[in-house]
Short mmCIF file of C-alpha atoms and ligand atoms in Angstrom, two decimals:
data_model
loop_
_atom_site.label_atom_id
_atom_site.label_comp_id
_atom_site.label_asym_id
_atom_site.label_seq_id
_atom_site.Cartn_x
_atom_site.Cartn_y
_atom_site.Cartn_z
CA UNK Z 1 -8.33 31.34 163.39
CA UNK Z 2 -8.33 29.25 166.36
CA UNK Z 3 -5.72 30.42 168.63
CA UNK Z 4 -5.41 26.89 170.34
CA UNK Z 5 -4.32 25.51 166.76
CA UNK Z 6 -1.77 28.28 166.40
CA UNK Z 7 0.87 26.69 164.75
CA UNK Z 8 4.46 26.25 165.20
CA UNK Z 9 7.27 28.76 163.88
CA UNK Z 10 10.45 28.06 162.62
CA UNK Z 11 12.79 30.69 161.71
CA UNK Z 12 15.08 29.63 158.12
CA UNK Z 13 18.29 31.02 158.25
CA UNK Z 14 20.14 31.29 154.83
CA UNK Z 15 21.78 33.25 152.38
CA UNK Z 16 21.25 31.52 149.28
CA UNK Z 17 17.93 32.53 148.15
CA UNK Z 18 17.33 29.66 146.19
CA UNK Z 19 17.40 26.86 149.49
CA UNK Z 20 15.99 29.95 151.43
CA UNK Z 21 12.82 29.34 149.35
CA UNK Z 22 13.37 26.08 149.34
CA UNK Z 23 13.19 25.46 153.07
CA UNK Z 24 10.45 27.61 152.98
CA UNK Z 25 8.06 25.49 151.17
CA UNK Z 26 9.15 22.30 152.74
CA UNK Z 27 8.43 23.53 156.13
CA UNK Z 28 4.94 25.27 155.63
CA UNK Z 29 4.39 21.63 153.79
CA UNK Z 30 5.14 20.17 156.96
CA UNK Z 31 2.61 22.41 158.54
CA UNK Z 32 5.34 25.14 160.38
CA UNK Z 33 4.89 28.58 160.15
CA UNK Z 34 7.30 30.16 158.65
CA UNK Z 35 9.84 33.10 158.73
CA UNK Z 36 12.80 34.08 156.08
CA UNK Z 37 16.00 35.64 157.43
CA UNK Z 38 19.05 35.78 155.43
CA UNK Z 39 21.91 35.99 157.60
CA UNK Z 40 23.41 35.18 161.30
CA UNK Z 41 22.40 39.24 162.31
CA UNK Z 42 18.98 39.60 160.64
CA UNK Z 43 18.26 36.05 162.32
CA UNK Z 44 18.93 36.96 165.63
CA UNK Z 45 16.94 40.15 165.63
CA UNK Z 46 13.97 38.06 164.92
CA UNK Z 47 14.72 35.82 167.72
CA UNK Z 48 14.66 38.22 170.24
CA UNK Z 49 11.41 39.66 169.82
CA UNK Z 50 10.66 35.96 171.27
CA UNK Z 51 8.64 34.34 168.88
CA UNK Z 52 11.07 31.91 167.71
CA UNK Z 53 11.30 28.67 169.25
CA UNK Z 54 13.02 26.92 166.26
CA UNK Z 55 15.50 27.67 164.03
CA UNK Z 56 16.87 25.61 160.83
CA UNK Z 57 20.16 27.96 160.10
CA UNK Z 58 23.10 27.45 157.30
CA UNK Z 59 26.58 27.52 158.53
CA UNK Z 60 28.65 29.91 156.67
CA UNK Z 61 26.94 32.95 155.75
CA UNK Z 62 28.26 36.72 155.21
CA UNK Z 63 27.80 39.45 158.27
CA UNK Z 64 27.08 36.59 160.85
CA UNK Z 65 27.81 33.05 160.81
CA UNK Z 66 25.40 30.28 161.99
CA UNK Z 67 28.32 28.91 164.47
CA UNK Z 68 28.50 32.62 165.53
CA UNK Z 69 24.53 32.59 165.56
CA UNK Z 70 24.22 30.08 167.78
CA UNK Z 71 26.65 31.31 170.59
CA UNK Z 72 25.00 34.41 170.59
CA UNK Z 73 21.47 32.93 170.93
CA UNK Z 74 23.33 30.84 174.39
CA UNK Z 75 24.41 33.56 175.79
CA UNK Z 76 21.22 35.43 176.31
CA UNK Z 77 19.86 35.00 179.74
CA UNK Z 78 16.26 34.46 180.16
CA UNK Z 79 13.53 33.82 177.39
CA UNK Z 80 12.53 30.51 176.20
CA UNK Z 81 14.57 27.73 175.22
CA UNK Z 82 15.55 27.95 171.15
CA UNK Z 83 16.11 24.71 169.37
CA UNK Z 84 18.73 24.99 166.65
CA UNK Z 85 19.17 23.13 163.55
CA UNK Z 86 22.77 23.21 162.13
CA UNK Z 87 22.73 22.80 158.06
CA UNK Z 88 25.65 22.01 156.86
CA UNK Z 89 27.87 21.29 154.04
CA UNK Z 90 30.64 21.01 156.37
CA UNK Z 91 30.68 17.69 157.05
CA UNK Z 92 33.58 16.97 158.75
CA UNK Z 93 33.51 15.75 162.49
CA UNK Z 94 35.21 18.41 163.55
CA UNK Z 95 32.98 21.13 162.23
CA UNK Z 96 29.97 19.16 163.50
CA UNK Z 97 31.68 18.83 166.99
CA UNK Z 98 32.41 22.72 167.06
CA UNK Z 99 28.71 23.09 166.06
CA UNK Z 100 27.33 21.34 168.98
CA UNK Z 101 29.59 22.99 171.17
CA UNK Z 102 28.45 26.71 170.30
CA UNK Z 103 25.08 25.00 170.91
CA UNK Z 104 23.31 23.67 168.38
CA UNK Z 105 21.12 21.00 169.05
CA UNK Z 106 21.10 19.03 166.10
CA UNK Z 107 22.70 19.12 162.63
CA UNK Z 108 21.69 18.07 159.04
CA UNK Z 109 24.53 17.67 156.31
CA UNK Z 110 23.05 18.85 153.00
CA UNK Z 111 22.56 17.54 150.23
CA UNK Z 112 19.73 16.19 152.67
CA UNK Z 113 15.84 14.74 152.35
CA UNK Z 114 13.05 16.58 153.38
CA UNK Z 115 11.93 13.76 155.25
CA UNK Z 116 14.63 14.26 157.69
CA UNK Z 117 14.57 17.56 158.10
CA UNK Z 118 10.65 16.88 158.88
CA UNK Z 119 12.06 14.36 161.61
CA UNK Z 120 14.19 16.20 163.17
CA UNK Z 121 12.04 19.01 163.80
CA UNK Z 122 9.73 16.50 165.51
CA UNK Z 123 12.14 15.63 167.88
CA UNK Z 124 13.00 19.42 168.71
CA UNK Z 125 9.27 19.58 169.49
CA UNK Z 126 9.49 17.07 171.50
CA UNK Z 127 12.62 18.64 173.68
CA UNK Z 128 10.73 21.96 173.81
CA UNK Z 129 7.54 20.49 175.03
CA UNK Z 130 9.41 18.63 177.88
CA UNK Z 131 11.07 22.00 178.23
CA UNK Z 132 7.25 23.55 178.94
CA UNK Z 133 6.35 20.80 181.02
CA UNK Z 134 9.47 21.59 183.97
CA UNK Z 135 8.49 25.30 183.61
CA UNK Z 136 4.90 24.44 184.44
CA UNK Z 137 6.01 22.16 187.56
CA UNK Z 138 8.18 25.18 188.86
CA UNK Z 139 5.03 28.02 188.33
CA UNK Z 140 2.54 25.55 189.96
CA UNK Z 141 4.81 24.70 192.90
CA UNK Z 142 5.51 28.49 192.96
CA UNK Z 143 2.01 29.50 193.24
CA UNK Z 144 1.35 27.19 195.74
CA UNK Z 145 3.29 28.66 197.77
CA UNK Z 146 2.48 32.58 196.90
CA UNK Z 147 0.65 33.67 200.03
CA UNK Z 148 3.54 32.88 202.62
CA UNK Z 149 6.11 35.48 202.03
CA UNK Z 150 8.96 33.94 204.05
CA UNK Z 151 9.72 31.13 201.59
CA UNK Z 152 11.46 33.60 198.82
CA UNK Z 153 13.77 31.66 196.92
CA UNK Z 154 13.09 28.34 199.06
CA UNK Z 155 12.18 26.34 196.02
CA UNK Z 156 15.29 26.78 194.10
CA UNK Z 157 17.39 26.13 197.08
CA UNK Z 158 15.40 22.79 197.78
CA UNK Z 159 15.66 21.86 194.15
CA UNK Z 160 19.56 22.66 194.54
CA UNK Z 161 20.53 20.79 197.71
CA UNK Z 162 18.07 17.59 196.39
CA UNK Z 163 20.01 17.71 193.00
CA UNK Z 164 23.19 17.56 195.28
CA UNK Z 165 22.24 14.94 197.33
CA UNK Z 166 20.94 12.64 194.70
CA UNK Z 167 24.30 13.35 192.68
CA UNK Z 168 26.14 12.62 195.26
CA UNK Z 169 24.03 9.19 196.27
CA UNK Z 170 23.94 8.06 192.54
CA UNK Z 171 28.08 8.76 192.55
CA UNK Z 172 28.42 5.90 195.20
CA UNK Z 173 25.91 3.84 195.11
CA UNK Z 174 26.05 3.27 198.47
CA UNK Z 175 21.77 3.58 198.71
CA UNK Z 176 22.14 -0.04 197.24
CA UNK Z 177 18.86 1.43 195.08
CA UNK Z 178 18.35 1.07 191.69
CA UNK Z 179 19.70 5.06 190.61
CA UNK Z 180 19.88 6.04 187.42
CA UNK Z 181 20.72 9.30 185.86
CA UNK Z 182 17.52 10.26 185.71
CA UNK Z 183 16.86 10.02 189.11
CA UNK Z 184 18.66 13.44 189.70
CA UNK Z 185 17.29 15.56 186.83
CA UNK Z 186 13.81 14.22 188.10
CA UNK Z 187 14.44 14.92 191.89
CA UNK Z 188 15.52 18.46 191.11
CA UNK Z 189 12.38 18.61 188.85
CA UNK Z 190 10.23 17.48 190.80
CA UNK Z 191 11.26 18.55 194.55
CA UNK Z 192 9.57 21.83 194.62
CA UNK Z 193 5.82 20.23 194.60
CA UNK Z 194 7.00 18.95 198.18
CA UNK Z 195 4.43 21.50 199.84
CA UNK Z 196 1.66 21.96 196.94
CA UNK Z 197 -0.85 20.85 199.90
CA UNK Z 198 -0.35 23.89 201.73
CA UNK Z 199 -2.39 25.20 199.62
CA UNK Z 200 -5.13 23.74 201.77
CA UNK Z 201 -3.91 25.18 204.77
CA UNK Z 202 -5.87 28.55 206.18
CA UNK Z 203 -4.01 31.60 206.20
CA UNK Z 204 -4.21 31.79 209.98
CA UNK Z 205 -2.24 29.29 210.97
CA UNK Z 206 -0.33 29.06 207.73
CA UNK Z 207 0.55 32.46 208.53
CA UNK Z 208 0.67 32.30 211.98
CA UNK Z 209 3.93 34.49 213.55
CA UNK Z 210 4.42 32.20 217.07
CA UNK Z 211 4.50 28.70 217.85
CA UNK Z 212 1.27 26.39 216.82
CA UNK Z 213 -1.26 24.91 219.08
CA UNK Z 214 -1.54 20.96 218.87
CA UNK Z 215 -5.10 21.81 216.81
CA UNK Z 216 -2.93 24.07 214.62
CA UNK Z 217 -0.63 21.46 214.24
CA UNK Z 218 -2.62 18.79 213.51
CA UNK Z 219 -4.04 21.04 210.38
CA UNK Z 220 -0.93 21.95 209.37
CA UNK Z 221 0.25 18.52 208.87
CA UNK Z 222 -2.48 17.09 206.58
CA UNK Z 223 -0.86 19.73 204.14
CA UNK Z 224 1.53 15.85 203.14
CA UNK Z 225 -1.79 14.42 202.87
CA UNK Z 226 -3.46 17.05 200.56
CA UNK Z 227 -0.48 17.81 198.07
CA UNK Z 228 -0.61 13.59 198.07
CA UNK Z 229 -3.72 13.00 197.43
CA UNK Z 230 -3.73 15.26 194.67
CA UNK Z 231 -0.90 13.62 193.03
CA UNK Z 232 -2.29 9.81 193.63
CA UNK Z 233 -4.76 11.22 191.57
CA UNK Z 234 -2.70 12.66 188.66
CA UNK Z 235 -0.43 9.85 188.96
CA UNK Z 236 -3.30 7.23 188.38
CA UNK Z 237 -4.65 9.06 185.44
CA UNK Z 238 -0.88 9.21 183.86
CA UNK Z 239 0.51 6.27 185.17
CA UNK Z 240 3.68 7.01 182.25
CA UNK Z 241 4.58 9.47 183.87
CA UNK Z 242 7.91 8.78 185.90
CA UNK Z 243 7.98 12.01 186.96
CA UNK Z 244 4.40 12.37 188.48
CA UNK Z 245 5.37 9.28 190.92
CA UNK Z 246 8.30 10.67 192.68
CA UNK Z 247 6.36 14.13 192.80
CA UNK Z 248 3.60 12.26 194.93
CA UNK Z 249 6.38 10.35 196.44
CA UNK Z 250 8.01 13.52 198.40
CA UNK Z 251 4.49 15.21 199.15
CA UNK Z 252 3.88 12.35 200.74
CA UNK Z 253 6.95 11.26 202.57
CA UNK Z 254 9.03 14.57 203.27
CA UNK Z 255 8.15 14.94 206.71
CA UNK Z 256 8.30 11.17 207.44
CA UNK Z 257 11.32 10.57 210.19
CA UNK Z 258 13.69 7.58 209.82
CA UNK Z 259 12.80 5.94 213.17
CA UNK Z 260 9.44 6.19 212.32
CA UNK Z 261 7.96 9.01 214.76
CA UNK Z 262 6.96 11.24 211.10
CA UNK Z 263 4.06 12.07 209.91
CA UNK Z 264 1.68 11.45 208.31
CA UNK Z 265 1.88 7.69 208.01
CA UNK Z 266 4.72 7.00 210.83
CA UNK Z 267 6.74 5.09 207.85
CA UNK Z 268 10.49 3.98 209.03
CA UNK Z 269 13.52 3.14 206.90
CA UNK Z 270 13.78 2.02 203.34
CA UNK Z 271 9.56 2.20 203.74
CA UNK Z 272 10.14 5.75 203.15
CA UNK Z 273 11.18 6.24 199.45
CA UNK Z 274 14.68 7.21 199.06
CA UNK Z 275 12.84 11.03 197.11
CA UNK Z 276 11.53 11.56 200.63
CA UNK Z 277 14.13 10.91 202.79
CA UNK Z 278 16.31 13.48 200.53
CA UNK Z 279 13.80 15.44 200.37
CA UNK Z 280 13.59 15.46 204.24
CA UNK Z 281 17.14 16.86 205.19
CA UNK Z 282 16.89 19.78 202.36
CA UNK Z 283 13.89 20.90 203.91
CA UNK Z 284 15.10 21.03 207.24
CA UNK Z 285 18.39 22.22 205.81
CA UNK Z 286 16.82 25.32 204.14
CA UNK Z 287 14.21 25.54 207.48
CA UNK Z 288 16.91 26.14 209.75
CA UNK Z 289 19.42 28.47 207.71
CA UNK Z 290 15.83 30.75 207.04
CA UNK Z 291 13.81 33.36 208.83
CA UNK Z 292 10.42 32.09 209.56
CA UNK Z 293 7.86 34.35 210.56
CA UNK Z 294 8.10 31.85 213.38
CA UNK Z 295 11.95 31.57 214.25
CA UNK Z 296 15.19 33.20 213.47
CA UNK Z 297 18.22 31.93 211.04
CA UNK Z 298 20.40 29.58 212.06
CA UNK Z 299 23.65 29.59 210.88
CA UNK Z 300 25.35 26.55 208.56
CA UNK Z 301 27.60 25.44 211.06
CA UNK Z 302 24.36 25.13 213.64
CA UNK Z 303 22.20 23.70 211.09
CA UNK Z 304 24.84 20.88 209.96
CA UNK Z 305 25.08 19.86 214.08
CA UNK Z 306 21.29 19.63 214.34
CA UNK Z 307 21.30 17.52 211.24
CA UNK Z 308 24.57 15.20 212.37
CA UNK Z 309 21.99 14.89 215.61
CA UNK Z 310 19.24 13.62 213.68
CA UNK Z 311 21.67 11.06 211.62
CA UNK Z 312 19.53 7.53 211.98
CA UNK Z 313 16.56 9.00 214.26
CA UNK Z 314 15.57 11.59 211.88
CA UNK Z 315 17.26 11.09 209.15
CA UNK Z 316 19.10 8.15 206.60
CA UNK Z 317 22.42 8.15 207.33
CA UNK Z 318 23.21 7.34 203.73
CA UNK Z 319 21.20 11.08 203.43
CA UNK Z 320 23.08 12.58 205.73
CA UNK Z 321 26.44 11.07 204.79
CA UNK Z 322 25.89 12.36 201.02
CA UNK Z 323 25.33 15.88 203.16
CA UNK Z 324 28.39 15.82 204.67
CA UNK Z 325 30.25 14.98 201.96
CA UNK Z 326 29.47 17.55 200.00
CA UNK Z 327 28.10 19.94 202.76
CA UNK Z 328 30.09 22.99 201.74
CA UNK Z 329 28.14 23.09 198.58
CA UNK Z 330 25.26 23.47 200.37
CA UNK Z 331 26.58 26.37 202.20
CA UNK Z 332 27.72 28.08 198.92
CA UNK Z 333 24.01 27.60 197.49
CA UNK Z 334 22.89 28.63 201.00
CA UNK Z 335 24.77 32.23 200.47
CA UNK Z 336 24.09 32.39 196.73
CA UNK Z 337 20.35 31.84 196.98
CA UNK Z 338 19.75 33.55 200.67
CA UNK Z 339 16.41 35.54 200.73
CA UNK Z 340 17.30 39.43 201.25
CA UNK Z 341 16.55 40.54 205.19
CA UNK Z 342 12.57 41.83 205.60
CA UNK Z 343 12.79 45.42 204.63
CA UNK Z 344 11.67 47.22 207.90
CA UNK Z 345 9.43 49.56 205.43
CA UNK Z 346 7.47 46.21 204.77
CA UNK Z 347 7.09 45.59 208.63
CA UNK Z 348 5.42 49.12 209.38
P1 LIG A 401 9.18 24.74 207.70
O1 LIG A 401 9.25 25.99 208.51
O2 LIG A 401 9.62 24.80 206.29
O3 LIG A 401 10.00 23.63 208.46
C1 LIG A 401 10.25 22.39 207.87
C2 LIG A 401 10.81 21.42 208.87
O4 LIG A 401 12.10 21.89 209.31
C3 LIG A 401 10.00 21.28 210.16
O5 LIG A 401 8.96 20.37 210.00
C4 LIG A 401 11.06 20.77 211.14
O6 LIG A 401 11.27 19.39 210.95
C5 LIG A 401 12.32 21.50 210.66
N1 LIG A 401 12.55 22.69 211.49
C6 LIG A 401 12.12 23.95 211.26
N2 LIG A 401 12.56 24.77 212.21
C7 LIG A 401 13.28 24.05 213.08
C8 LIG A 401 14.01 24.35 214.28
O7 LIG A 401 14.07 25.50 214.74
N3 LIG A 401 14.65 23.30 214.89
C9 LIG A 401 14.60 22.04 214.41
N4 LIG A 401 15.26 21.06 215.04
N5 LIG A 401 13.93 21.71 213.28
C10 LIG A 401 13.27 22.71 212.63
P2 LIG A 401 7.69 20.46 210.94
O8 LIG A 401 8.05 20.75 212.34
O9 LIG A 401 6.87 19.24 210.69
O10 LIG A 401 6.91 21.73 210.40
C11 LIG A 401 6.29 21.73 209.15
C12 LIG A 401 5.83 23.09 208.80
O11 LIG A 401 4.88 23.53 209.80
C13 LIG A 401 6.94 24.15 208.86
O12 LIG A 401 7.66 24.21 207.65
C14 LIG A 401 6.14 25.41 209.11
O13 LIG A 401 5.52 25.86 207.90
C15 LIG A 401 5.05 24.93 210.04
N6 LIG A 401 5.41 25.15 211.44
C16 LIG A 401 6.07 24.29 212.26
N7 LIG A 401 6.22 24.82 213.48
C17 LIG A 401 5.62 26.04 213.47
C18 LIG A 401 5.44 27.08 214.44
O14 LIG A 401 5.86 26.98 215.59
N8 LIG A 401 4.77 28.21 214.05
C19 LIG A 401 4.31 28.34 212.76
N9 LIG A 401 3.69 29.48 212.43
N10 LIG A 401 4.47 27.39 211.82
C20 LIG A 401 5.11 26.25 212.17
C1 LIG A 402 12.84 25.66 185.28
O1 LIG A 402 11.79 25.58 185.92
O2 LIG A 402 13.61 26.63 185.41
C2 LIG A 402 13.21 24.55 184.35
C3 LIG A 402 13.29 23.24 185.04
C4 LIG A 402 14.44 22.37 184.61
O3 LIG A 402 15.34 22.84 183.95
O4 LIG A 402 14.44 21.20 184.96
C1 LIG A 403 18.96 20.11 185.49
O1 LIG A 403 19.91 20.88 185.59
O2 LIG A 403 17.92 20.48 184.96
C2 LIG A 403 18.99 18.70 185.96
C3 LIG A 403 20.02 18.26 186.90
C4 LIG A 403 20.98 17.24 186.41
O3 LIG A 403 20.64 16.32 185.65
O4 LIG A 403 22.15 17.34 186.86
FE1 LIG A 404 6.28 20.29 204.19
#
């Protein structure tokens, strides 16, 4: 068999035999793989060897409920995202609202057409391969950035502090942009390909433990012109994608000042897109409150005065505003996601 053509499972959760087999047929119709289990405990076995990224489960069976099913497969931490399918006689708001809440994603109220069922599957595929797509962002940006061992957890702190940012600048309004919900899923999604380009950039000054010559410099910057470049070029091939746009957006603009002394392009003001001027202060937030091979850790209270200094030179004072407003966040996230001290074994 081709492996690239591998199909689909879906796990069937039920204890009548009879719809069991049922749902079985209708589903390997619809061209699933499929797998039998016949009650709440046998299903969630099966789920955690990890195969099982959909499940179409009944709602009241013996041993294990599906409600109960479905809170159990929340609480796990880690694996992949499972898409659940209530069915349900139950068809009562209230038993659909409780359903939802112990996480389903969807529910189907039987009697019920096969066509249906075969539609809503479609859509869980769809939420599961959007699901893939943010996972793929985060390993790429995370490779990028694999052969500097400072950064440690500096992508989900930037991804943290732009979500809180863009929250907070969608909550006002005050940008006078266009914001919409979106915006802050896709800045937290997106944020960590700020530095893809460093890939570009050699080891030795990459790398480099003291300050950088102007050469060095100068080669260290381009890394907003590489990590751009490469996204102009995705974003022309997939101009659909929203996502891709505000992706290039902060490669390009994140170092970018306010008053317009940045690099690489020397943009000022509203030229630079509202992505990179957010993007902007949570880098230099997470800079300063990090060890650099090149510079000791400030603390929050020294980092938030350097950034109040750089309100309208450096930075957007809307940006920096939204900062202070919610700056003791950022000093929670700061503790909760700080990078453990260099092990003085790993200095030897
Ligand atoms: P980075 O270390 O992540 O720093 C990001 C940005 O935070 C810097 O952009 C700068 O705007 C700000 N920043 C970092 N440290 C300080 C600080 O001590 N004080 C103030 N006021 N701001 C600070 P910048 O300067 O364009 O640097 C971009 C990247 O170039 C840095 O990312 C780092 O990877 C590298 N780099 C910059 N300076 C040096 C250096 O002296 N030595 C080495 N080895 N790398 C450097
Ligand atoms: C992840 O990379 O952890 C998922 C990204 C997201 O939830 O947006
Ligand atoms: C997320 O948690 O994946 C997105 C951020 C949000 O929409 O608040
Ligand atoms: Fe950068």
């Amino acid at each position: 068999m081709n492996p690239a053509s591998k199909l689909m499972r879906v796990l069937v959760v039920d204890d009548d035999e009879v719809t069991a087999a049922v749902l079985e047929h209708s589903l390997i119709e619809f061209g699933y793989d499929v797998t039998v289990a016949h009650n709440g405990r046998e299903a969630f076995q099966l789920i955690r060897s990890g195969e099982i990224r959909m499940v179409v489960s009944d709602w009241c069976m013996p041993e294990m409920s599906g409600l109960e099913l479905c809170r159990r497969i929340r609480e796990r931490s880690g694996g992949a995202y499972v898409y659940i399918i209530m069915l349900t006689s139950n068809s009562r708001t209230q038993d659909v609202v409780e359903g939802l809440n112990a996480g389903a994603d969807d529910y189907i109220t039987k009697p019920f057409q096969p066509e249906e069922l075969q539609v809503r599957l479609r859509v869980g595929e769809r939420v599961l391969s959007l699901e893939s797509r943010d996972l793929t962002i985060f390993a790429l940006a995370k490779l990028a950035e694999s052969r500097d061992p400072d950064t440690g957890a500096h992508l989900e702190r930037i991804r943290e502090y732009c979500r809180i940012m863009a929250q907070e600048l969608v909550r006002t309004g005050e940008t006078g942009e266009d914001l919409d919900g979106d915006f802050v899923h896709m800045m937290y999604l997106t944020s960590p390909l700020h530095d893809i380009g460093k890939v570009g950039i050699p080891d030795q000054i990459l790398l480099k433990p003291g300050a950088l010559t102007d050469d060095e410099t100068e080669i260290m910057r381009r890394h907003t012109v590489i990590g751009g470049e490469t996204l102009d070029a995705l974003v022309a091939a997939h101009p659909e994608a929203r996502f891709l746009l505000l992706a290039r957006d902060i490669a390009w603009t994140h170092h970018e000042r306010y008053d317009g002394s940045g690099y690489p392009r020397g943009l000022a003001g509203r030229a630079i897109p509202l992505c990179g001027r957010i993007a902007a202060l949570a880098d230099v937030y997470d800079a300063l409150t990090s060890k650099r091979v090149y510079k000791d850790a400030m603390s929050h209270e020294a980092a938030r005065e350097v950034i109040c200094e750089g309100r309208g030179s450096h930075f957007d004072p809307r940006v920096v505003d939204a900062f202070l407003r919610r700056d003791q966040d950022f000093h929670r996230l700061q503790r909760a996601l700080a990078d453990p001290p260099t092990p003085v074994a790993a200095l030897s």
